[in-house]
Coordinates of C-alpha atoms in Angstrom, one line a residue:
Chain A
M1 CA 65.0 125.9 93.1
E2 CA 67.2 129.1 92.9
E3 CA 70.1 128.7 90.4
P4 CA 73.2 128.1 92.5
K5 CA 75.9 130.8 92.5
D6 CA 78.5 129.3 90.3
E7 CA 81.7 129.6 92.3
S8 CA 84.0 128.2 89.7
A9 CA 86.2 130.9 88.0
E10 CA 87.4 131.1 84.5
I11 CA 90.5 132.4 83.0
T12 CA 91.0 132.8 79.4
F13 CA 94.5 133.1 77.8
E14 CA 94.7 135.0 74.6
S15 CA 97.5 136.3 72.4
G16 CA 98.3 137.3 68.9
H17 CA 99.8 134.0 68.2
G18 CA 96.6 132.0 67.9
P19 CA 93.8 132.3 65.3
A20 CA 91.9 135.7 65.5
A21 CA 89.5 135.8 68.4
E22 CA 90.3 132.3 69.5
P23 CA 91.5 131.8 73.0
L24 CA 94.6 129.6 73.5
A25 CA 93.2 128.1 76.7
R26 CA 90.1 128.6 78.8
V27 CA 90.7 127.3 82.3
T28 CA 87.8 126.9 84.6
G29 CA 87.6 125.5 88.1
V30 CA 90.2 127.7 89.4
S31 CA 89.8 128.5 93.1
P32 CA 87.7 131.7 93.6
E33 CA 90.0 132.4 96.6
L34 CA 92.7 132.7 94.3
L35 CA 91.1 135.4 92.3
K36 CA 89.9 137.3 95.3
A37 CA 93.7 138.0 96.0
P38 CA 94.7 141.2 94.2
E39 CA 98.3 140.2 93.8
K40 CA 97.3 136.9 92.2
I41 CA 94.9 138.7 89.9
R42 CA 97.8 141.0 88.8
Q43 CA 99.9 138.0 88.2
L44 CA 97.4 136.3 86.1
M45 CA 96.6 139.4 84.1
D46 CA 100.3 139.7 83.5
L47 CA 100.2 136.3 81.8
L48 CA 99.4 138.0 78.6
E49 CA 103.0 138.9 78.5
L50 CA 104.4 135.2 78.5
P51 CA 107.3 134.5 76.2
E52 CA 106.3 134.9 72.7
G53 CA 105.0 131.6 71.3
T54 CA 103.8 130.1 74.5
N55 CA 100.5 128.6 74.7
A56 CA 98.6 126.7 77.2
R57 CA 96.0 123.9 76.8
L58 CA 93.9 121.8 78.9
T59 CA 94.9 118.1 79.1
V60 CA 92.3 116.9 81.5
S61 CA 88.5 117.4 81.8
S62 CA 86.9 117.1 85.2
S63 CA 83.9 114.7 85.3
T64 CA 81.8 114.0 88.3
T65 CA 82.2 115.3 91.8
I66 CA 84.0 113.2 94.5
V67 CA 80.9 112.8 96.5
R68 CA 80.7 113.7 100.1
Chain B
M1 CA 110.3 132.6 95.1
A2 CA 112.9 131.8 97.7
S3 CA 114.1 128.2 97.4
R4 CA 111.2 127.2 95.2
Y5 CA 111.8 124.5 92.8
L6 CA 109.7 122.9 90.1
R7 CA 107.8 120.1 91.8
R8 CA 109.1 116.7 91.0
G9 CA 105.8 115.6 90.0
V10 CA 105.6 118.2 87.1
R11 CA 106.2 116.5 83.8
V12 CA 108.6 118.2 81.5
S13 CA 108.9 116.9 77.8
R14 CA 111.2 118.4 75.3
G15 CA 110.6 118.6 71.6
A16 CA 112.4 120.3 68.8
E17 CA 110.3 123.4 68.8
T18 CA 108.5 123.4 72.2
V19 CA 109.0 122.2 75.8
S20 CA 106.0 121.0 77.4
V21 CA 105.3 121.5 81.1
R22 CA 102.4 119.3 82.3
H23 CA 100.7 119.5 85.6
S24 CA 97.2 119.2 87.1
F25 CA 94.8 119.9 84.3
W26 CA 97.0 121.4 81.8
A27 CA 100.1 121.7 79.8
L28 CA 102.1 124.8 79.1
N29 CA 104.1 124.8 75.8
L30 CA 107.0 127.0 75.8
P31 CA 109.2 127.9 72.9
A32 CA 112.5 125.8 73.0
S33 CA 114.4 128.7 71.5
W34 CA 113.2 130.9 74.5
I35 CA 114.3 128.3 77.1
A36 CA 117.7 127.9 75.4
A37 CA 118.3 131.7 75.4
T38 CA 117.2 132.2 79.0
P39 CA 120.0 131.6 81.4
G40 CA 119.4 128.8 84.0
M41 CA 115.8 128.0 82.6
D42 CA 117.0 124.5 81.4
Q43 CA 118.4 123.7 84.9
F44 CA 115.2 125.2 86.6
L45 CA 113.1 122.7 84.5
A46 CA 115.3 119.9 85.4
G47 CA 114.8 120.7 89.2
Q48 CA 118.5 121.7 89.6
L49 CA 118.0 125.6 90.2
S50 CA 115.4 127.3 92.3
A51 CA 113.2 130.0 91.0
M52 CA 115.1 132.7 93.0
E53 CA 118.3 131.6 91.2
L54 CA 116.8 132.7 87.9
L55 CA 116.5 136.4 86.9
P56 CA 112.8 137.0 87.7
D57 CA 113.4 140.6 86.9
E58 CA 112.7 139.7 83.3
P59 CA 109.0 140.4 82.9
E60 CA 108.3 137.3 80.8
L61 CA 110.3 135.1 83.1
G62 CA 108.5 136.7 86.1
N63 CA 105.1 136.1 84.6
L64 CA 106.0 132.6 83.7
L65 CA 107.0 131.8 87.4
A66 CA 103.8 133.5 88.6
L67 CA 101.8 131.2 86.5
L68 CA 103.7 128.1 87.6
E69 CA 103.2 129.2 91.1
A70 CA 99.4 129.8 90.6
Q71 CA 99.1 126.3 89.1
G72 CA 100.9 124.6 91.9
C73 CA 103.9 123.7 90.0
L74 CA 106.4 125.2 92.5
S75 CA 107.6 123.4 95.6
Y76 CA 106.6 124.9 99.0
P77 CA 109.0 126.0 101.6
D78 CA 109.8 123.0 103.8
D79 CA 112.3 124.6 106.2
R80 CA 109.9 125.6 109.0
D81 CA 109.3 124.1 112.2
V82 CA 105.7 125.3 112.2
Y83 CA 103.0 126.4 109.6
T84 CA 100.0 128.5 110.2
L85 CA 96.8 126.9 109.0
R86 CA 96.7 129.5 106.3
Q87 CA 99.9 128.2 105.0
V88 CA 98.6 124.6 105.3
R89 CA 95.7 125.6 103.2
E90 CA 98.0 127.3 100.6
L91 CA 100.1 124.1 100.5
F92 CA 97.2 121.8 100.2
E93 CA 95.7 123.8 97.4
Q94 CA 98.8 123.0 95.4
I95 CA 98.9 119.5 96.4
S96 CA 95.2 119.0 95.5
A97 CA 95.6 120.5 92.1
S98 CA 97.9 117.7 91.3
W99 CA 95.7 115.2 92.8
Y100 CA 92.6 116.4 90.8
G101 CA 94.7 116.2 87.7
Q102 CA 95.4 112.6 88.5
Y103 CA 91.9 111.7 89.5
Y104 CA 90.3 113.2 86.4
S105 CA 92.8 111.6 84.0
H106 CA 91.8 108.2 85.0
P107 CA 90.8 106.1 82.2
L108 CA 87.4 105.2 83.8
W109 CA 86.0 108.6 82.9
D110 CA 86.4 108.2 79.1
R111 CA 85.1 104.7 79.3
L112 CA 81.9 106.1 80.9
R113 CA 81.7 109.0 78.4
D114 CA 81.9 106.8 75.4
G115 CA 79.7 104.1 76.8
S116 CA 82.3 101.4 76.5
L117 CA 82.1 100.3 80.1
S118 CA 80.0 97.3 80.8
R119 CA 76.8 97.8 82.7
D120 CA 78.1 95.9 85.6
A121 CA 81.0 98.2 85.8
L122 CA 78.5 101.1 85.4
L123 CA 76.6 99.7 88.4
A124 CA 79.8 99.3 90.3
W125 CA 80.6 103.0 89.7
L126 CA 76.9 104.1 90.8
L127 CA 77.3 102.0 94.0
H128 CA 80.7 103.3 94.7
T129 CA 79.3 106.8 94.7
Y130 CA 76.4 105.5 96.9
H131 CA 78.9 104.1 99.4
L132 CA 81.1 107.4 99.4
S133 CA 78.0 109.3 100.4
R134 CA 77.0 106.7 103.0
S135 CA 80.4 107.1 104.7
V136 CA 80.0 110.9 105.4
G137 CA 77.6 110.6 108.3
M138 CA 79.5 107.8 110.0
S139 CA 83.1 109.5 109.8
A140 CA 81.6 113.0 110.6
S141 CA 79.8 111.5 113.6
R142 CA 83.0 109.8 114.6
S143 CA 84.7 113.2 114.7
A144 CA 81.8 114.8 116.6
T145 CA 82.4 112.1 119.2
Y146 CA 86.1 111.8 119.6
L147 CA 87.8 115.1 118.7
P148 CA 89.1 117.0 121.7
T149 CA 88.0 120.6 120.8
L150 CA 84.5 121.8 120.8
M151 CA 84.9 123.8 117.6
H152 CA 85.9 120.6 115.6
R153 CA 83.4 118.4 117.2
A154 CA 80.6 121.0 116.4
L155 CA 82.0 121.4 112.7
F156 CA 81.6 117.7 112.2
A157 CA 78.3 117.3 114.0
R158 CA 76.9 119.9 111.6
S159 CA 78.3 118.1 108.7
A160 CA 76.9 114.7 110.0
L161 CA 73.4 116.2 110.4
E162 CA 73.6 118.0 106.9
E163 CA 75.0 114.8 105.0
Y164 CA 73.7 111.5 106.7
S165 CA 70.6 111.2 104.6
H166 CA 72.1 112.0 101.3
C167 CA 72.9 108.4 100.5
E168 CA 69.1 107.8 100.5
T169 CA 68.0 111.2 99.1
F170 CA 70.5 111.7 96.3
F171 CA 72.6 108.7 95.7
F172 CA 70.4 105.6 96.2
V173 CA 71.0 103.4 93.2
R174 CA 67.6 103.0 91.6
H175 CA 66.7 102.8 88.0
P176 CA 64.5 100.3 85.9
S177 CA 67.5 99.5 83.6
L178 CA 69.8 98.6 86.5
A179 CA 69.8 95.0 87.5
I180 CA 69.5 95.6 91.3
T181 CA 66.8 95.8 93.9
D182 CA 66.6 98.3 96.8
E183 CA 67.3 95.6 99.2
Q184 CA 70.5 94.6 97.4
V185 CA 71.6 98.2 97.2
R186 CA 71.5 98.4 100.9
R187 CA 73.3 95.1 101.5
V188 CA 75.9 95.1 98.7
V189 CA 79.4 94.9 100.1
P190 CA 81.5 97.9 99.2
L191 CA 84.7 97.7 97.0
P192 CA 87.9 97.0 98.8
S193 CA 88.9 100.6 98.2
N194 CA 85.7 101.8 99.4
V195 CA 86.1 100.0 102.6
A196 CA 89.6 101.4 102.9
F197 CA 88.5 104.8 102.3
D198 CA 85.7 104.7 105.0
Q199 CA 88.0 103.2 107.5
Q200 CA 90.7 105.6 106.8
M201 CA 88.2 108.5 107.3
L202 CA 87.1 106.8 110.7
R203 CA 90.8 106.7 111.7
M204 CA 91.4 110.3 111.0
A205 CA 88.0 111.2 112.5
E206 CA 89.2 110.1 115.8
I207 CA 92.9 111.2 115.9
D208 CA 93.6 113.7 113.2
W209 CA 91.2 116.5 112.8
L210 CA 93.4 118.2 110.2
G211 CA 93.6 115.2 107.9
H212 CA 89.8 114.8 108.2
V213 CA 89.2 118.5 107.3
L214 CA 91.7 118.2 104.4
S215 CA 90.0 115.1 103.1
A216 CA 86.5 116.7 103.3
L217 CA 87.8 119.8 101.7
F218 CA 89.3 117.8 98.9
Q219 CA 85.9 116.2 98.2
E220 CA 83.6 119.2 98.7
T221 CA 85.8 121.4 96.6
T222 CA 84.9 119.3 93.5
A223 CA 81.6 121.2 93.5
R224 CA 83.4 123.9 91.8
F225 CA 83.4 121.8 88.6
Y226 CA 79.7 122.1 88.5
D227 CA 79.5 123.0 84.7
Q228 CA 81.7 120.1 83.6
V229 CA 79.8 117.8 86.0
R230 CA 76.6 118.6 84.2
E231 CA 78.1 118.0 80.9
F232 CA 79.5 114.7 82.0
H233 CA 76.3 113.5 83.5
R234 CA 74.5 114.3 80.2
T235 CA 77.0 112.4 78.2
V236 CA 77.0 109.3 80.5
A237 CA 73.1 109.3 80.8
A238 CA 72.9 109.3 77.0
A239 CA 75.5 106.6 76.6
Y240 CA 73.7 104.3 79.0
E241 CA 70.0 105.5 78.4
L242 CA 69.7 106.5 82.0
G243 CA 67.4 109.5 81.3
D244 CA 67.5 112.0 84.2
Y245 CA 69.2 109.5 86.6
F246 CA 71.8 112.3 87.5
R247 CA 69.3 115.0 88.3
N248 CA 69.7 114.2 92.1
W249 CA 73.3 114.1 92.0
E250 CA 73.2 117.6 90.4
R251 CA 70.9 118.7 93.1
H252 CA 73.5 117.6 95.6
V253 CA 76.2 119.6 93.9
Q254 CA 73.8 122.6 94.1
I255 CA 73.4 122.1 97.9
D256 CA 77.1 122.0 98.4
L257 CA 77.5 125.2 96.5
T258 CA 74.5 127.1 98.0
E259 CA 75.3 125.9 101.6
G260 CA 79.0 126.5 101.1
H261 CA 80.1 123.1 102.4
A262 CA 83.6 123.6 101.1
S263 CA 83.7 127.2 102.5
E264 CA 83.0 125.8 105.9
F265 CA 86.1 123.5 106.0
N266 CA 88.1 126.2 104.2
G267 CA 87.1 128.6 107.1
V268 CA 88.5 126.3 109.6
L269 CA 91.9 126.8 107.9
D270 CA 91.7 130.5 107.8
S271 CA 93.6 131.0 111.0
D272 CA 97.0 131.9 112.3
H273 CA 96.9 128.7 114.5
Q274 CA 100.1 127.0 114.1
C275 CA 100.8 123.3 113.4
A276 CA 104.0 121.6 113.9
R277 CA 105.9 120.4 110.7
R278 CA 105.7 116.8 111.9
D279 CA 102.0 116.9 112.7
L280 CA 101.3 118.4 109.3
V281 CA 103.2 116.0 107.4
A282 CA 101.4 113.1 109.2
S283 CA 98.0 114.8 108.3
L284 CA 99.0 115.2 104.7
R285 CA 100.0 111.6 104.5
N286 CA 96.8 110.4 106.1
T287 CA 94.9 112.6 103.6
W288 CA 97.0 111.1 100.7
F289 CA 95.9 107.7 101.8
T290 CA 92.3 108.7 101.1
F291 CA 93.2 110.0 97.8
Q292 CA 94.8 106.7 97.0
F293 CA 91.8 104.8 98.0
L294 CA 89.5 107.0 96.0
L295 CA 91.9 106.4 92.9
G296 CA 92.0 102.5 93.8
A297 CA 88.2 102.5 93.7
L298 CA 88.2 103.7 90.1
D299 CA 90.8 100.8 89.3
E300 CA 88.6 98.3 90.9
I301 CA 85.6 99.4 88.8
L302 CA 87.8 98.9 85.7
E303 CA 88.5 95.4 87.2
V304 CA 84.8 94.8 87.2
N305 CA 84.6 95.8 83.7
A306 CA 87.3 93.1 82.8
S307 CA 85.9 90.4 85.0
D308 CA 83.8 87.5 83.6
A309 CA 82.3 86.8 87.2
R310 CA 79.1 84.8 87.0
A311 CA 77.4 87.0 89.7
H312 CA 77.5 90.7 89.1
L313 CA 77.0 91.9 92.7
R314 CA 79.2 91.6 95.7
M315 CA 76.4 90.3 97.9
P316 CA 77.2 89.1 101.6
L317 CA 78.0 85.4 101.8
Q318 CA 75.5 82.9 103.0
A319 CA 77.0 79.9 104.8
H320 CA 74.2 77.6 103.6
R321 CA 75.1 78.3 99.9
L322 CA 78.7 79.0 98.9
S323 CA 78.6 79.6 95.3
P324 CA 80.3 82.0 92.8
E325 CA 77.0 82.1 91.2
T326 CA 75.5 84.0 94.2
T327 CA 78.0 86.7 94.9
A328 CA 81.1 88.1 93.1
L329 CA 83.0 88.0 96.3
L330 CA 83.4 84.2 95.7
E331 CA 84.5 84.6 92.1
P332 CA 88.3 84.2 93.0
Y333 CA 87.6 80.9 94.5
R334 CA 85.5 79.5 91.7
E335 CA 88.1 76.8 90.7
S336 CA 88.9 75.6 94.1
L337 CA 85.5 75.7 95.7
P338 CA 83.6 72.4 95.7
K339 CA 80.2 72.4 94.0
D340 CA 77.3 72.8 96.4
A341 CA 79.8 73.9 99.1
R342 CA 78.2 75.0 102.5
I343 CA 79.3 75.7 106.1
E344 CA 77.8 74.3 109.1
A345 CA 79.5 75.9 111.9
S346 CA 78.0 76.5 115.3
S347 CA 80.9 78.2 117.0
A348 CA 83.4 80.9 115.9
L349 CA 86.2 78.4 115.9
E350 CA 84.2 75.9 113.7
L351 CA 83.7 78.6 111.2
A352 CA 87.4 79.6 111.1
E353 CA 88.3 75.8 110.6
W354 CA 85.6 75.5 107.9
L355 CA 87.4 78.4 106.2
E356 CA 90.7 76.6 106.3
Q357 CA 89.1 73.3 105.0
L358 CA 87.6 75.1 101.9
D359 CA 90.8 77.0 101.3
L360 CA 88.9 80.2 101.9
N361 CA 91.9 81.3 104.0
L362 CA 94.3 81.4 100.9
I363 CA 94.9 84.7 99.2
D364 CA 97.0 83.0 96.5
T365 CA 93.9 82.6 94.5
V366 CA 93.1 86.2 94.5
L367 CA 96.3 87.5 93.2
D368 CA 99.0 86.9 90.6
P369 CA 102.1 85.3 92.3
S370 CA 104.3 87.0 89.8
E371 CA 103.2 90.4 91.3
A372 CA 104.3 89.7 94.9
K373 CA 107.5 91.2 96.3
P374 CA 108.8 91.6 99.9
I375 CA 106.9 94.5 101.8
D376 CA 108.8 97.4 103.2
Q377 CA 110.3 96.5 106.7
G378 CA 108.9 99.9 108.0
D379 CA 105.4 98.7 106.9
L380 CA 105.7 95.5 108.7
D381 CA 106.9 97.4 111.8
F382 CA 103.9 99.8 111.6
L383 CA 101.5 96.9 111.3
A384 CA 102.9 95.1 114.3
V385 CA 102.5 98.4 116.4
D386 CA 98.9 99.2 115.0
V387 CA 97.6 95.6 115.5
T388 CA 98.8 95.6 119.0
Q389 CA 97.1 99.0 119.5
S390 CA 94.0 97.4 118.0
I391 CA 94.1 94.6 120.7
Y392 CA 94.0 97.3 123.4
R393 CA 91.2 99.0 121.4
A394 CA 89.2 95.6 121.4
M395 CA 89.7 95.2 125.0
S396 CA 88.3 98.6 125.6
F397 CA 85.2 97.6 123.9
A398 CA 84.9 94.3 125.8
T399 CA 81.8 93.6 127.8
E400 CA 82.3 90.0 128.8
H401 CA 84.5 88.2 131.3
G402 CA 86.0 86.0 128.6
E403 CA 86.7 88.9 126.2
I404 CA 88.6 90.8 128.8
L405 CA 90.9 87.9 129.8
L406 CA 91.6 86.9 126.1
L407 CA 92.3 90.3 124.9
G408 CA 94.3 91.1 128.1
R409 CA 96.5 88.1 127.5
L410 CA 96.9 89.0 123.8
A411 CA 97.8 92.5 124.8
E412 CA 100.3 91.3 127.4
D413 CA 101.9 88.9 124.8
A414 CA 102.1 91.5 121.9
T415 CA 103.4 94.3 124.3
A416 CA 106.2 92.1 125.3
T417 CA 107.7 92.1 121.9
F418 CA 108.2 95.9 122.0
G419 CA 110.3 96.0 125.1
S420 CA 108.3 98.7 126.8
I421 CA 104.8 100.1 126.7
D422 CA 106.1 103.6 126.2
S423 CA 107.9 102.4 122.9
L424 CA 104.6 101.0 121.8
L425 CA 102.3 103.6 122.7
G426 CA 104.6 106.5 121.7
S427 CA 105.0 105.2 118.2
H428 CA 103.5 107.5 115.5
R429 CA 104.9 105.5 112.7
Q430 CA 102.9 105.7 109.4
P431 CA 103.3 103.2 106.6
V432 CA 104.5 104.0 103.2
S433 CA 102.0 101.9 101.4
P434 CA 98.2 102.6 101.5
H435 CA 97.7 99.1 101.3
S436 CA 99.3 98.5 104.7
M437 CA 97.2 101.3 106.0
A438 CA 94.0 99.6 104.7
L439 CA 94.9 96.3 106.3
A440 CA 95.7 98.0 109.7
N441 CA 92.4 99.9 109.5
F442 CA 90.3 96.8 108.8
L443 CA 91.5 95.2 112.0
R444 CA 91.3 98.5 113.8
E445 CA 87.6 98.9 113.0
G446 CA 87.0 95.2 113.7
A447 CA 88.3 95.8 117.1
N448 CA 85.0 97.6 117.9
R449 CA 83.6 94.2 118.4
P450 CA 85.9 92.0 120.5
V451 CA 84.7 88.6 119.2
W452 CA 84.8 89.7 115.5
F453 CA 88.3 91.1 116.1
A454 CA 89.4 87.8 117.7
F455 CA 88.0 85.8 114.8
L456 CA 89.7 88.1 112.1
L457 CA 93.0 88.0 114.0
R458 CA 92.9 84.3 113.9
H459 CA 91.9 84.4 110.2
A460 CA 94.7 86.7 109.4
I461 CA 97.1 84.3 111.2
T462 CA 96.1 81.2 109.3
T463 CA 95.9 83.2 106.0
A464 CA 99.5 84.6 106.6
S465 CA 100.7 81.0 107.3
A466 CA 98.8 79.1 104.6
S467 CA 99.4 81.6 101.9
S468 CA 102.8 80.8 100.4
L469 CA 103.2 84.2 98.9
V470 CA 103.1 85.8 102.3
G471 CA 105.9 83.6 103.4
E472 CA 107.9 85.1 106.2
Q473 CA 105.9 88.3 106.2
T474 CA 103.9 87.2 109.2
T475 CA 105.9 89.1 111.8
W476 CA 103.3 92.0 111.5
I477 CA 100.8 89.8 113.6
P478 CA 102.1 90.0 117.1
V479 CA 100.4 86.8 118.4
S480 CA 102.8 84.2 119.5
S481 CA 102.0 80.4 119.8
R482 CA 101.6 81.0 123.4
S483 CA 98.4 82.9 122.8
A484 CA 97.1 80.5 120.0
A485 CA 95.3 78.1 122.3
P486 CA 93.5 80.7 124.4
L487 CA 92.4 82.3 121.3
D488 CA 90.9 79.0 120.0
D489 CA 89.3 78.3 123.3
F490 CA 87.7 81.7 123.3
L491 CA 86.3 81.2 119.8
A492 CA 85.2 77.8 120.5
A493 CA 83.1 79.0 123.3
H494 CA 81.3 81.6 121.2
Q495 CA 78.2 80.3 119.5
L496 CA 77.2 81.8 116.3
Q497 CA 73.7 82.8 115.2
P498 CA 73.1 82.4 111.4
L499 CA 73.3 86.2 110.8
E500 CA 76.6 86.6 112.6
R501 CA 78.1 83.6 111.0
D502 CA 77.4 85.1 107.7
I503 CA 78.8 88.5 108.7
L504 CA 82.0 86.9 109.8
L505 CA 82.2 84.8 106.7
T506 CA 81.9 87.9 104.5
K507 CA 84.4 89.8 106.7
A508 CA 87.0 87.0 106.2
L509 CA 86.8 87.3 102.5
Q510 CA 87.0 91.1 102.8
L511 CA 90.2 90.6 104.8
N512 CA 91.6 88.3 102.0
E513 CA 90.9 91.0 99.5
L514 CA 92.9 93.5 101.5
M515 CA 95.8 91.1 102.2
G516 CA 96.0 90.3 98.7
R517 CA 96.2 93.8 97.6
W518 CA 98.8 94.4 100.3
V519 CA 101.0 91.5 99.1
T520 CA 100.7 92.3 95.3
L521 CA 100.7 96.2 95.5
G522 CA 102.0 97.1 98.9
W523 CA 105.7 97.0 97.8
R524 CA 105.2 99.5 95.0
A525 CA 104.5 102.6 97.0
S526 CA 107.3 105.0 97.6
P527 CA 107.5 107.9 100.2
V528 CA 105.8 111.1 99.1
D529 CA 107.5 114.6 99.7
F530 CA 104.4 116.8 99.9
F531 CA 106.5 119.9 99.6
R532 CA 108.5 119.0 96.5
D533 CA 106.9 116.2 94.7

């Protein structure tokens, strides 16, 4: 079977405040529709300019799907 | 950013160095010093100032607000009379982000990951998933039958055709290490919250296409977590030595993705069609009920984990052998049920009377008395209206002379308590508690078979009267003493075959479960503001 197209999106937050080359947070599962909106992409890119010292972390991991 | 506040469900915790803003899947840690130096930020985090009242021209602040908005942390404008379906979708994306956070932070998932859940509870989870899959064909077909517009009927007819066999193809519970036969899988009685979920979907399938679409979208969208799903399955399979058990589940996710099931429901909302605010709130509340039932099922799986029941499966009852050794459904009655108890009823009335004699019409045994508190009056009023409407529904499915006369009399009797037919049929009240909705839905679905409905109605009356905890909370059953004798006469005239007798017996205990949860948990719910919470 053909490998499915992965529709999940990933956003990585990085800044000079974390250890070198280590992202502060990697968020997956963001709606692809969100990323298709240019204005949203701009806003997300701008996140690199959050207040100094800000960091984000995942607190919950998804598990299995809610079957339908 | 006009009038957009931090949602009340966003948790803000303040430390000496950082202030943590938690929502959905993640936490954002902000420097406390920056918040203190930013005018209005403290009040914004306390929900006292809107985003617009801050100074978003500051780049850092503007970015932060954009991040909070993207993650669904900000309230949605609630001052409109109508919303386009695109706006509904935008609002629901925010709401569902919070719901996913709640769902996936449930303690069940870590218990599965580390293998500390019992095998009985593991089996309960696998059966829960099987039952979720089984419900899709039913609810989608109900919509394909009842919805007023061709577009929506066709949408759900396609869904029914795509999904109906998945309970067999992908989710059937079968593995050498699991103590269950194929026949038991097909017959096992779903958890109370699974029943509640199915029946809420069926209610929406008939009368609320938007709520049905939103619930389906909520389920289908979880396919986006594909990578994490595979990792989770690998971990659970290793913990319980299930080999490649979840391969079929993952194939199903692949189908959801490749066939774009979520996209199809999303596409329906890609429209400027308008929805009145009142209707939107009703649909969101209906969808919220389904979410609560999904969460409730996870709680019930943990209850299985904590139970020392002698029978590990919820098998249907058999009147000739009522023993907690044979089905977990009888576990709450283990102490009160005589050894070798059996029922020898030839009519529906005799069966009801046997239930009374054996105290199987008591819900006190299935709940903790200290947990019971008075139910919200609004919920009691909702139930009275909804049960009355179910009486009419039952009459609509009647096929026999006696059924029509009984249900007509019950409808006449119940309607009189509302003053006018208009006030009864015009009521669009919804309950606050999902447990009130679950109880109403059980009788509503029971109404599709008039005899079963009459039996369940009588059982509800005797249970409400006999169970001291329910006390005065019987006003929701709109059957007066005037109708009691005709109801008994009708049930006495209905002769039972063994199969129907066992079905009714099982349904009576399922009703007890829902009434028990209603009494113990129904008072806890509080109204949800979908725009601001």
